[in-house]
Coordinates of C-alpha atoms and ligand atoms in Angstrom, one line a residue:
M96 CA 56.3 -2.0 -2.0
S97 CA 59.2 -1.2 -4.2
S98 CA 60.4 -1.8 -7.7
N99 CA 63.8 -3.1 -8.4
G100 CA 64.9 -3.2 -12.0
N101 CA 62.1 -5.0 -13.7
K102 CA 61.0 -6.7 -10.5
L103 CA 58.1 -5.2 -8.8
E104 CA 57.2 -6.0 -5.2
L105 CA 53.5 -6.2 -4.8
P106 CA 51.4 -6.8 -1.7
A107 CA 48.6 -9.4 -1.6
S108 CA 46.2 -6.8 -2.8
I109 CA 46.5 -3.3 -4.0
V110 CA 44.3 -0.4 -4.9
V111 CA 44.3 0.4 -8.6
R112 CA 45.3 4.0 -8.1
D113 CA 48.4 2.9 -6.1
L114 CA 49.3 0.2 -8.6
A115 CA 49.2 2.8 -11.4
Q116 CA 51.4 5.1 -9.4
M117 CA 53.9 2.3 -8.9
I118 CA 54.3 1.6 -12.5
E119 CA 54.0 5.2 -13.4
K120 CA 51.1 4.8 -15.7
S121 CA 47.8 6.6 -15.8
P122 CA 45.1 4.8 -13.8
I123 CA 42.8 5.0 -16.8
D124 CA 45.3 3.1 -18.9
L125 CA 45.6 0.6 -16.2
I126 CA 41.9 0.2 -15.8
K127 CA 41.7 -0.4 -19.6
K128 CA 44.4 -3.1 -19.3
L129 CA 42.5 -4.7 -16.5
M130 CA 39.4 -4.7 -18.6
T131 CA 41.1 -6.4 -21.5
N132 CA 42.0 -9.0 -19.0
G133 CA 38.4 -9.4 -17.9
V134 CA 38.7 -7.6 -14.7
M135 CA 36.3 -4.7 -14.1
A136 CA 37.7 -2.4 -11.4
T137 CA 37.4 1.2 -10.6
I138 CA 40.3 3.4 -9.5
N139 CA 39.5 2.9 -5.8
Q140 CA 39.1 -0.8 -5.9
T141 CA 41.7 -3.3 -5.0
V142 CA 43.0 -6.1 -7.2
D143 CA 44.7 -9.1 -5.9
F144 CA 48.3 -10.1 -6.4
D145 CA 47.6 -12.5 -9.2
T146 CA 45.6 -9.9 -11.2
A147 CA 48.1 -7.2 -10.6
A148 CA 50.9 -9.5 -11.6
I149 CA 49.3 -10.2 -14.9
V150 CA 48.7 -6.6 -15.8
V151 CA 52.1 -5.4 -14.7
A152 CA 53.7 -8.1 -16.8
E153 CA 52.1 -6.4 -19.8
Y154 CA 54.1 -3.3 -18.9
G155 CA 57.2 -5.4 -18.6
F156 CA 57.4 -5.9 -14.9
E157 CA 57.9 -9.1 -13.1
A158 CA 55.8 -9.2 -10.0
V159 CA 57.2 -10.7 -6.8
A160 CA 55.3 -11.1 -3.6
E161 CA 56.1 -8.4 -1.1
I162 CA 57.6 -9.8 2.1
V163 CA 55.6 -8.7 5.0
E164 CA 56.8 -8.9 8.5
E165 CA 55.0 -11.6 10.3
E166 CA 52.2 -9.9 12.1
V167 CA 50.4 -11.6 14.9
K168 CA 46.9 -11.0 13.7
E169 CA 44.1 -10.9 16.2
E170 CA 41.6 -13.4 15.0
V171 CA 38.9 -11.2 13.8
G172 CA 35.9 -12.4 12.0
E173 CA 32.6 -13.3 13.1
V174 CA 31.8 -12.8 16.7
P175 CA 28.2 -13.8 17.0
L176 CA 26.0 -11.0 18.2
W177 CA 25.0 -12.8 21.4
R178 CA 28.7 -13.1 22.4
Q179 CA 29.2 -9.4 21.8
L180 CA 26.2 -8.7 24.1
I181 CA 27.8 -10.7 26.9
A182 CA 31.4 -9.5 26.3
D183 CA 31.4 -7.8 29.6
E184 CA 30.3 -10.9 31.5
D185 CA 32.4 -11.7 34.5
K186 CA 34.7 -14.5 33.3
S187 CA 34.8 -16.1 36.8
Q188 CA 31.1 -16.7 36.6
L189 CA 31.3 -18.7 33.4
K190 CA 30.1 -22.3 33.8
Q191 CA 30.3 -25.2 31.3
R192 CA 27.1 -25.5 29.3
P193 CA 25.9 -28.2 26.9
P194 CA 27.3 -27.9 23.4
V195 CA 24.8 -26.9 20.7
V196 CA 25.2 -29.0 17.6
T197 CA 23.9 -28.6 14.1
I198 CA 24.0 -31.2 11.3
L199 CA 25.1 -30.3 7.9
G200 CA 25.9 -32.3 4.8
H201 CA 25.0 -33.1 1.2
V202 CA 21.4 -33.9 0.4
D203 CA 20.5 -37.6 1.0
H204 CA 23.6 -38.2 3.0
G205 CA 21.4 -38.9 6.0
K206 CA 21.0 -35.7 8.0
T207 CA 17.4 -36.3 8.9
S208 CA 17.9 -40.0 9.6
L209 CA 20.8 -39.1 11.9
L210 CA 18.8 -36.5 13.8
D211 CA 16.1 -39.1 14.2
A212 CA 18.5 -41.8 15.3
I213 CA 20.1 -39.5 17.8
R214 CA 16.7 -38.4 19.1
S215 CA 15.6 -42.0 19.6
T216 CA 18.7 -42.8 21.7
D217 CA 17.4 -40.4 24.3
V218 CA 15.8 -42.6 27.0
A219 CA 14.0 -39.6 28.5
A220 CA 12.1 -39.1 25.3
G221 CA 10.7 -42.6 25.7
E222 CA 9.6 -41.9 29.3
A223 CA 7.5 -39.0 28.2
G224 CA 5.4 -41.4 26.3
G225 CA 7.3 -40.9 23.0
I226 CA 5.3 -37.7 22.4
T227 CA 8.0 -35.4 21.2
Q228 CA 7.1 -32.1 19.7
H229 CA 9.1 -30.6 17.0
I230 CA 10.3 -27.2 18.2
G231 CA 13.4 -27.0 16.0
A232 CA 15.7 -28.2 18.6
Y233 CA 16.1 -31.0 21.2
Q234 CA 18.4 -32.2 23.8
V235 CA 19.8 -35.7 24.5
E236 CA 21.7 -37.1 27.4
M237 CA 25.0 -38.8 27.0
K238 CA 26.9 -40.1 30.0
G239 CA 25.0 -37.7 32.3
R240 CA 25.7 -34.7 30.0
L241 CA 23.4 -32.9 27.8
I242 CA 23.9 -32.1 24.1
T243 CA 21.5 -29.7 22.3
F244 CA 20.7 -30.4 18.7
L245 CA 19.3 -27.9 16.3
D246 CA 17.1 -30.1 14.2
T247 CA 16.5 -28.1 11.1
P248 CA 19.2 -29.6 9.0
G249 CA 20.5 -27.8 6.0
H250 CA 22.7 -24.9 5.1
A251 CA 19.9 -22.4 4.6
A252 CA 19.1 -22.4 8.3
F253 CA 22.7 -22.1 9.2
T254 CA 23.5 -19.4 6.7
Q255 CA 20.4 -17.5 7.6
M256 CA 21.5 -17.4 11.2
R257 CA 25.0 -16.4 10.3
A258 CA 23.7 -13.7 8.0
R259 CA 22.0 -12.2 11.0
G260 CA 25.2 -12.4 13.0
A261 CA 23.7 -15.2 15.1
Q262 CA 25.3 -18.4 15.7
G263 CA 23.5 -21.2 17.3
A264 CA 25.9 -24.0 16.9
D265 CA 29.1 -24.7 18.8
I266 CA 29.9 -27.8 16.8
V267 CA 28.9 -29.0 13.3
I268 CA 28.3 -32.7 12.6
L269 CA 29.2 -33.1 9.0
V270 CA 27.4 -36.0 7.5
V271 CA 29.2 -37.7 4.7
A272 CA 27.7 -40.8 3.1
A273 CA 30.4 -43.5 2.9
D274 CA 29.1 -44.7 -0.4
D275 CA 29.0 -41.3 -2.0
G276 CA 31.8 -39.3 -0.6
V277 CA 32.4 -35.6 -0.6
M278 CA 29.9 -33.7 -2.7
P279 CA 29.3 -30.0 -3.4
Q280 CA 27.2 -29.4 -0.4
T281 CA 29.7 -31.2 1.8
R282 CA 32.3 -28.7 0.6
E283 CA 29.9 -25.9 1.2
A284 CA 29.2 -27.1 4.7
I285 CA 32.9 -27.2 5.4
A286 CA 33.2 -23.7 4.2
H287 CA 30.3 -22.6 6.3
A288 CA 31.7 -24.2 9.4
K289 CA 35.2 -22.9 8.8
A290 CA 33.9 -19.4 8.2
A291 CA 32.0 -19.5 11.4
R292 CA 35.0 -21.1 13.1
V293 CA 32.9 -23.9 14.4
P294 CA 34.7 -27.2 14.9
I295 CA 33.6 -30.2 12.7
V296 CA 32.9 -33.8 13.7
V297 CA 32.4 -36.0 10.7
A298 CA 29.7 -38.6 10.8
L299 CA 30.7 -41.1 8.2
N300 CA 27.3 -42.4 7.5
K301 CA 25.8 -45.4 5.7
V302 CA 28.8 -47.6 6.6
D303 CA 26.3 -50.5 6.5
K304 CA 26.0 -50.2 2.7
P305 CA 27.9 -52.8 0.7
N306 CA 29.5 -50.2 -1.5
A307 CA 30.6 -48.0 1.4
N308 CA 34.1 -46.9 1.0
P309 CA 35.2 -45.1 4.2
E310 CA 38.9 -44.9 3.3
R311 CA 38.1 -43.1 0.1
V312 CA 36.0 -40.6 2.0
K313 CA 38.8 -40.1 4.5
Q314 CA 41.1 -39.4 1.7
Q315 CA 38.7 -36.8 0.3
L316 CA 38.3 -35.2 3.7
A317 CA 42.1 -35.0 4.2
E318 CA 42.3 -33.2 0.9
L319 CA 40.0 -30.6 2.3
E320 CA 42.1 -30.1 5.4
L321 CA 40.0 -32.3 7.5
V322 CA 42.6 -34.9 8.3
P323 CA 41.0 -37.8 10.2
D324 CA 42.3 -38.4 13.7
D325 CA 43.2 -42.0 12.9
W326 CA 45.5 -40.6 10.2
G327 CA 47.2 -38.4 12.7
G328 CA 45.0 -35.3 12.0
N329 CA 42.6 -33.3 14.2
T330 CA 39.3 -34.2 12.7
M331 CA 37.2 -36.8 14.4
V332 CA 35.6 -39.1 11.8
V333 CA 33.1 -41.5 13.3
P334 CA 31.6 -44.3 11.2
V335 CA 27.9 -44.5 11.8
S336 CA 24.8 -46.0 10.3
A337 CA 21.8 -43.8 11.0
K338 CA 19.6 -46.5 9.5
Q339 CA 20.8 -49.3 11.8
K340 CA 21.4 -46.8 14.6
K341 CA 25.0 -47.9 14.9
G342 CA 27.8 -45.7 16.1
I343 CA 25.5 -43.1 17.5
D344 CA 27.0 -43.3 21.0
D345 CA 30.5 -43.0 19.6
L346 CA 29.4 -40.0 17.7
L347 CA 27.9 -38.3 20.7
E348 CA 31.0 -39.1 22.8
G349 CA 33.0 -37.6 20.0
V350 CA 30.9 -34.4 20.2
L351 CA 31.5 -34.2 23.9
L352 CA 35.3 -34.7 23.5
V353 CA 35.3 -31.8 21.0
A354 CA 33.2 -29.8 23.3
D355 CA 35.7 -30.3 26.1
S356 CA 38.5 -29.0 24.0
N357 CA 36.6 -25.9 23.1
E358 CA 35.5 -23.5 25.9
I359 CA 31.8 -23.9 25.8
K360 CA 30.7 -21.8 28.7
A361 CA 28.1 -19.2 29.7
N362 CA 27.0 -17.5 32.9
P363 CA 23.7 -19.0 34.0
N364 CA 23.1 -15.9 36.2
G365 CA 24.1 -13.3 33.7
K366 CA 22.3 -11.3 31.1
V367 CA 19.7 -13.4 29.4
V368 CA 20.3 -13.5 25.7
G369 CA 19.9 -16.1 22.9
T370 CA 18.8 -16.8 19.4
V371 CA 15.4 -17.4 17.9
I372 CA 15.5 -20.8 16.3
E373 CA 12.0 -20.7 14.7
A374 CA 8.7 -19.0 15.2
E375 CA 5.2 -19.3 13.9
L376 CA 1.7 -18.0 14.4
D377 CA -0.6 -20.6 15.9
K378 CA -4.3 -20.0 15.3
S379 CA -5.3 -20.7 18.9
K380 CA -2.1 -20.1 20.9
G381 CA -0.8 -17.0 19.2
V382 CA 2.9 -16.7 18.5
I383 CA 5.0 -19.7 19.4
A384 CA 8.7 -19.2 19.2
T385 CA 11.6 -21.6 19.9
L386 CA 14.3 -19.8 21.7
L387 CA 17.8 -21.1 22.3
V388 CA 19.0 -19.6 25.6
Q389 CA 22.7 -18.8 25.2
N390 CA 23.5 -16.9 28.4
G391 CA 21.6 -16.4 31.6
T392 CA 18.4 -18.1 32.6
L393 CA 15.1 -17.5 31.0
A394 CA 12.1 -17.6 33.2
S395 CA 8.4 -17.4 32.6
G396 CA 7.1 -13.8 33.1
D397 CA 10.3 -12.4 31.6
V398 CA 9.9 -9.6 29.0
V399 CA 11.7 -10.6 25.9
V400 CA 12.6 -8.5 22.8
A401 CA 13.5 -10.3 19.5
G402 CA 13.9 -8.2 16.4
T403 CA 10.8 -6.1 16.4
A404 CA 8.7 -8.6 18.4
Y405 CA 8.4 -8.4 22.1
G406 CA 6.2 -9.7 24.9
K407 CA 5.9 -11.0 28.4
L408 CA 6.5 -14.8 28.3
R409 CA 3.4 -16.6 29.4
A410 CA 4.4 -20.2 29.1
I411 CA 7.7 -21.9 28.6
T412 CA 7.9 -25.6 27.5
D413 CA 10.8 -27.8 26.8
H414 CA 11.4 -29.8 23.7
K415 CA 9.1 -32.6 25.0
G416 CA 6.3 -30.2 25.6
K417 CA 6.7 -30.2 29.3
P418 CA 6.1 -26.9 31.0
V419 CA 9.2 -25.5 32.7
K420 CA 9.7 -22.4 34.9
K421 CA 13.3 -21.7 33.9
A422 CA 15.7 -22.5 31.1
G423 CA 19.5 -22.1 31.4
P424 CA 22.2 -21.8 28.8
S425 CA 22.0 -24.1 25.7
T426 CA 18.4 -25.0 26.5
P427 CA 15.9 -24.7 23.6
V428 CA 12.4 -23.8 24.7
A429 CA 9.1 -23.0 23.1
V430 CA 7.6 -19.8 24.4
M431 CA 4.3 -18.1 24.1
G432 CA 3.4 -14.5 24.6
M433 CA 5.3 -12.6 22.0
S434 CA 3.5 -9.8 20.2
D435 CA 4.7 -10.7 16.8
V436 CA 6.5 -13.5 14.9
P437 CA 10.2 -12.9 15.2
S438 CA 12.5 -14.3 12.5
A439 CA 14.8 -17.3 12.8
G440 CA 18.2 -16.0 13.7
D441 CA 17.0 -13.0 15.5
L442 CA 18.8 -12.3 18.7
F443 CA 16.6 -12.2 21.7
Q444 CA 17.2 -10.5 25.1
V445 CA 15.4 -10.1 28.3
V446 CA 14.6 -6.5 29.3
D447 CA 13.3 -5.0 32.5
S448 CA 9.9 -3.9 31.4
D449 CA 7.3 -3.7 28.7
K450 CA 8.1 -0.1 28.3
E451 CA 11.8 -0.7 27.7
A452 CA 10.8 -3.4 25.2
R453 CA 8.5 -1.0 23.3
A454 CA 11.2 1.6 23.2
I455 CA 13.8 -0.8 21.7
V456 CA 11.3 -2.0 19.1
A457 CA 10.3 1.5 18.2
E458 CA 13.9 2.4 17.6
R459 CA 14.4 -0.7 15.5
V460 CA 11.4 0.0 13.4
E461 CA 12.6 3.5 12.8
A462 CA 16.1 2.3 11.9
A463 CA 14.7 -0.3 9.5
K464 CA 12.6 2.4 7.8
V465 CA 15.6 4.6 7.3
A466 CA 17.6 1.7 6.0
A467 CA 14.9 0.8 3.5
Q468 CA 14.7 4.3 2.2
S469 CA 18.3 4.7 1.6
K470 CA 18.5 1.4 -0.3
K471 CA 18.5 1.5 -4.0
K472 CA 18.7 -2.1 -4.8
V473 CA 19.7 -3.5 -8.1
S474 CA 17.7 -6.7 -7.8
L475 CA 16.6 -9.0 -10.5
E476 CA 13.1 -7.9 -9.7
D477 CA 13.5 -4.2 -10.2
L478 CA 15.9 -4.3 -13.0
F479 CA 12.9 -4.3 -15.3
A480 CA 12.1 -0.8 -14.2
N481 CA 15.6 0.3 -15.0
V482 CA 15.5 -1.2 -18.4
Q483 CA 12.2 0.5 -19.1
S484 CA 13.4 3.8 -18.0
G485 CA 16.5 3.3 -20.2
E486 CA 18.8 3.1 -17.3
A487 CA 20.0 -0.4 -17.9
K488 CA 20.4 -2.3 -21.1
D489 CA 22.3 -5.2 -19.7
L490 CA 21.9 -7.5 -16.8
N491 CA 25.4 -7.2 -15.2
L492 CA 26.5 -10.2 -13.2
I493 CA 29.3 -11.2 -11.0
V494 CA 29.6 -15.0 -10.8
K495 CA 31.3 -16.9 -8.1
A496 CA 31.4 -20.7 -8.0
D497 CA 33.1 -23.3 -5.8
V498 CA 35.2 -24.8 -8.6
Q499 CA 36.4 -23.8 -12.0
G500 CA 34.6 -26.9 -13.3
S501 CA 31.2 -25.4 -12.5
L502 CA 32.2 -21.9 -13.4
D503 CA 32.6 -22.6 -17.1
P504 CA 29.2 -24.2 -17.8
I505 CA 27.5 -21.5 -15.8
I506 CA 29.0 -18.8 -17.9
T507 CA 28.1 -20.7 -21.1
E508 CA 24.5 -21.0 -19.9
L509 CA 24.3 -17.3 -18.9
N510 CA 25.7 -16.2 -22.2
K511 CA 23.1 -18.3 -23.9
L512 CA 20.4 -16.5 -22.0
G513 CA 21.6 -13.1 -22.9
Q514 CA 21.0 -13.3 -26.6
G515 CA 17.6 -11.6 -26.5
E516 CA 16.8 -7.9 -26.2
I517 CA 18.6 -7.6 -22.9
G518 CA 22.1 -8.7 -22.7
V519 CA 23.6 -10.7 -19.9
K520 CA 27.1 -9.4 -19.1
V521 CA 29.3 -11.4 -16.8
L522 CA 31.6 -8.7 -15.5
H523 CA 33.6 -11.0 -13.3
A524 CA 33.7 -14.7 -12.7
E525 CA 35.9 -16.5 -10.3
T526 CA 36.0 -19.4 -7.9
G527 CA 35.6 -18.8 -4.2
N528 CA 33.2 -17.2 -1.8
I529 CA 31.5 -13.9 -2.3
G530 CA 33.6 -11.3 -0.6
N531 CA 33.7 -7.6 -0.1
N532 CA 35.5 -7.0 -3.3
D533 CA 32.7 -8.7 -5.2
V534 CA 30.1 -6.6 -3.5
M535 CA 32.1 -3.4 -4.1
L536 CA 32.4 -4.3 -7.8
A537 CA 28.7 -5.1 -8.0
S538 CA 27.7 -1.9 -6.3
A539 CA 29.9 0.1 -8.5
S540 CA 28.7 -1.5 -11.7
K541 CA 25.0 -2.1 -10.7
A542 CA 25.5 -5.8 -10.9
I543 CA 23.9 -8.8 -9.3
I544 CA 26.1 -11.4 -7.6
I545 CA 25.4 -15.0 -8.5
G546 CA 26.9 -17.5 -6.1
F547 CA 27.0 -21.2 -7.1
N548 CA 27.7 -23.6 -4.3
V549 CA 29.5 -20.8 -2.5
Q550 CA 28.5 -18.5 0.3
A551 CA 28.8 -14.9 0.9
D552 CA 31.2 -13.9 3.7
I553 CA 29.4 -12.2 6.6
D554 CA 31.2 -8.9 5.9
A555 CA 30.2 -9.1 2.3
R556 CA 26.6 -9.8 3.3
R557 CA 26.5 -6.8 5.6
M558 CA 28.1 -4.6 2.9
A559 CA 25.6 -5.9 0.3
E560 CA 22.8 -5.0 2.6
K561 CA 24.2 -1.6 3.0
E562 CA 25.0 -1.1 -0.6
G563 CA 21.7 -2.6 -1.8
V564 CA 23.5 -5.3 -3.8
D565 CA 21.5 -8.4 -4.6
I566 CA 23.3 -11.7 -3.9
R567 CA 21.7 -14.8 -5.2
L568 CA 22.9 -18.2 -4.1
Y569 CA 22.2 -21.4 -6.0
E570 CA 23.1 -25.0 -5.7
I571 CA 21.6 -26.2 -9.0
I572 CA 22.4 -24.7 -12.3
Y573 CA 19.0 -24.9 -13.8
R574 CA 17.5 -23.1 -10.8
M575 CA 19.8 -20.3 -11.5
T576 CA 19.2 -20.1 -15.2
E577 CA 15.5 -20.4 -14.6
D578 CA 15.6 -17.4 -12.3
I579 CA 17.6 -15.3 -14.7
E580 CA 15.5 -16.3 -17.6
K581 CA 12.4 -15.4 -15.8
A582 CA 13.8 -12.0 -14.9
L583 CA 14.9 -11.4 -18.4
K584 CA 11.5 -12.2 -19.7
G585 CA 9.9 -9.9 -17.2
M586 CA 12.4 -7.4 -18.2
L587 CA 11.8 -7.7 -21.9
A588 CA 10.0 -4.7 -23.3
P589 CA 6.4 -5.8 -23.8
D590 CA 5.7 -7.1 -27.3
L591 CA 4.2 -4.3 -29.4
V592 CA 1.0 -5.3 -30.9
E593 CA -0.1 -3.4 -34.0
T594 CA -3.8 -3.2 -34.9
N595 CA -4.8 -2.2 -38.4
L596 CA -7.6 0.3 -38.4
G597 CA -8.1 1.1 -42.0
R598 CA -6.8 2.5 -45.3
A599 CA -7.4 5.6 -47.3
Q600 CA -6.3 6.9 -50.7
V601 CA -5.0 10.4 -51.2
L602 CA -7.0 12.2 -53.9
Q603 CA -5.7 15.7 -53.7
V604 CA -3.2 17.7 -51.7
F605 CA -3.8 21.2 -50.3
S606 CA -1.6 23.6 -48.5
A607 CA -3.2 24.9 -45.3
S608 CA -1.3 27.6 -43.4
K609 CA -2.3 26.0 -40.1
F610 CA -1.4 22.4 -40.8
G611 CA 1.1 22.5 -43.6
K612 CA 0.1 20.0 -46.3
V613 CA -3.3 18.4 -46.0
A614 CA -4.3 15.3 -47.9
G615 CA -7.8 15.1 -49.2
C616 CA -8.5 11.4 -48.9
K617 CA -11.2 8.8 -49.3
V618 CA -11.4 6.0 -46.7
I619 CA -11.3 2.8 -48.7
E620 CA -11.3 0.3 -45.8
G621 CA -12.1 0.5 -42.1
E622 CA -11.6 3.9 -40.6
L623 CA -9.0 6.7 -39.9
K624 CA -8.6 7.9 -36.4
R625 CA -7.1 11.1 -35.1
G626 CA -4.1 10.6 -32.9
A627 CA -3.5 7.1 -34.3
K628 CA -0.4 6.0 -36.2
V629 CA -0.2 6.3 -39.9
R630 CA 2.0 4.8 -42.6
V631 CA 2.1 6.3 -46.1
Y632 CA 2.7 4.0 -49.0
R633 CA 3.8 5.1 -52.3
G634 CA 3.6 2.0 -54.4
A635 CA 5.4 -0.6 -52.4
D636 CA 7.5 2.0 -50.5
I637 CA 6.8 3.4 -47.2
V638 CA 7.5 7.1 -47.4
F639 CA 6.3 8.1 -44.0
E640 CA 5.5 6.6 -40.6
G641 CA 4.2 8.8 -37.9
D642 CA 1.3 10.4 -36.3
L643 CA -2.0 11.3 -37.9
S644 CA -2.3 14.7 -36.3
S645 CA -5.4 16.3 -37.7
L646 CA -8.5 14.8 -39.2
R647 CA -11.3 17.0 -40.7
R648 CA -14.6 16.4 -42.4
E649 CA -16.0 19.4 -44.2
K650 CA -13.9 21.8 -42.1
E651 CA -15.0 20.2 -38.9
D652 CA -12.4 18.5 -36.6
V653 CA -13.5 14.9 -36.2
K654 CA -12.2 11.9 -34.2
E655 CA -12.7 9.3 -36.9
V656 CA -13.8 8.9 -40.5
R657 CA -15.3 5.7 -41.7
Q658 CA -15.1 3.7 -44.9
G659 CA -16.6 5.5 -48.0
F660 CA -16.2 9.0 -46.6
E661 CA -13.9 11.7 -47.7
C662 CA -11.7 13.7 -45.3
G663 CA -8.7 16.0 -44.8
V664 CA -5.7 14.5 -43.1
G665 CA -2.7 16.4 -41.6
F666 CA 0.5 14.7 -40.5
K667 CA 3.0 15.6 -37.9
N668 CA 6.3 16.5 -39.5
F669 CA 5.5 15.3 -43.0
N670 CA 4.8 17.5 -46.0
D671 CA 5.7 15.3 -49.0
I672 CA 2.3 13.7 -49.4
L673 CA 1.2 13.2 -53.0
P674 CA -2.0 12.3 -54.7
G675 CA -2.2 8.5 -55.2
D676 CA -0.5 7.7 -51.9
I677 CA -2.2 5.1 -49.7
L678 CA -2.5 5.8 -46.0
Q679 CA -2.6 2.9 -43.6
C680 CA -4.0 3.8 -40.2
Y681 CA -3.1 1.7 -37.1
T682 CA -2.6 1.7 -33.4
V683 CA 0.2 0.2 -31.3
E684 CA -0.3 -1.4 -27.9
Ligands
GDP21 P1 19.2 -36.0 4.2 O1 18.7 -35.5 2.9 O2 20.6 -35.7 4.4 O3 18.3 -35.5 5.4 O4 19.1 -37.6 4.1 P2 18.0 -38.5 4.7 O5 18.2 -38.7 6.2 O6 16.6 -38.2 4.2 O7 18.4 -39.9 4.1 C1 18.5 -40.1 2.7 C2 18.3 -41.6 2.4 O8 19.4 -42.3 2.8 C3 17.1 -42.2 3.0 O9 16.5 -43.0 2.1 C4 17.6 -42.9 4.2 O10 16.8 -44.0 4.5 C5 18.9 -43.4 3.7 N1 19.9 -43.5 4.8 C6 20.2 -42.6 5.7 N2 21.1 -43.1 6.6 C7 21.4 -44.3 6.2 C8 22.3 -45.3 6.6 O11 23.0 -45.2 7.6 N3 22.3 -46.5 5.9 C9 21.6 -46.7 4.8 N4 21.7 -47.8 4.2 N5 20.7 -45.7 4.3 C10 20.6 -44.6 5.0

């Protein structure tokens, strides 16, 4: 970093303090400047080049990008937990395993239909009498090779797994309807796959439709850096019709080709680890979990730990419900015998004994407790409490969206919502995924992060967990506004309901050393109650509002005095009472 005349060399991102130092301004001054530009940042936070460029321009500098020496960066990023667990596996023992494939794509583009079509190509399924169980995954054979499909389509399952550091899939089949083209969830799926560094094979579906326009879709894909292979790019785009079951073999062959150019290997004799695909509690059979073995070979009788669930496996069945003794890498199996229902995305591993399993679980339970205690989450749900205790007046939000086009209407909608008692304050709005910077900002400003058609980077998720930052992802604007609206309503201070108890007229005023001024009154309507609220009217004016602190009848303290009776009334902090004043007594709930 250096400044040369009015030119200022800036890196891709810079900490506010350092930036202030560079331009020889006070950090406070700079933070204020940032705020006037809509950027909320603290002294220790980083701003990106573009932001820095805008603010330094206001101080008369022209920002130029710092030239960094090309650095060969080790590809860091997500290394799925199961891979980390087998990092010390002997490389020479690694053998090819079936690729694990998941299907992503926009709603209604044909994910479910495609999964069904693929499943029905499997001859073996027919042999088993067509009785296929749904266990969350299945395998099909293509040219003597197996392919494993995770059959819970949808991004939620994929993200959930990734959020846990798990990664089931080696390859993503991105379904794009040829008559509809690239849609928001298509883009989202691409972002997911890219972030997880999982290769994509595009299934250009619904080519049977008369209004199918494959060329247009290819154009759209190319714009998203998925250049079709027949255009000279690297992305396999296979035209299919899930409905007519056409092109399915080509698609599967494509998957195998992609698998071959990616090292998809594991050691069948190594440490047994994998991922929980799904799990449920069956009334008669107990816990049934689908496990995807990712390394080693799972056998019945093995003791397995997954999250805080563990147990000795009693029965293992394959996706056709057939009992099996063993399951090697990339094989999905349903197992029984776990103590508890593990969560989808939990990593599982085989341990030596029940005792070891219990020890691991005890440790995890303890760790979870500690983590829960240290969390002070600013969630939509508990913001209400903060508002009530006076800690928060506004709902602070950080909004991230996929495109500027959706960002603007979102902000408009949010601003509309914030016109009640509790304001909605959008601290920061930007396109792009939710990253560490957003979480830091949210944590620092007690804000909630709203993501629209974006995802949170794995690092950001981890940090959010740690910092107790609530990240909410939406795909539909009204779902988001609905949620926020609900929260705001819940947060609104309860409506105060006033109940009129009665009225009295002041006849005389005495001075009592103990109570200050005491009004001798006659109750003309309803009753007066000690401890209730009182409003003093003088003509049309209200001269006092406060507490009715003492109430006496014939020198006796009483709780209430009814219509027609006379009494003495003392007020808290009010001494200007005059004969003729009218008291109105009421309660507030
Ligand atoms: P998902 O939401 O992505 O799982 O989509 P579905 O598989 O439920 O399919 C959505 C709709 O598209 C259904 O009505 C399917 O029958 C239809 N569909 C799926 N694939 C094809 C196809 O190849 N051709 C035609 N014409 N319709 C299809």
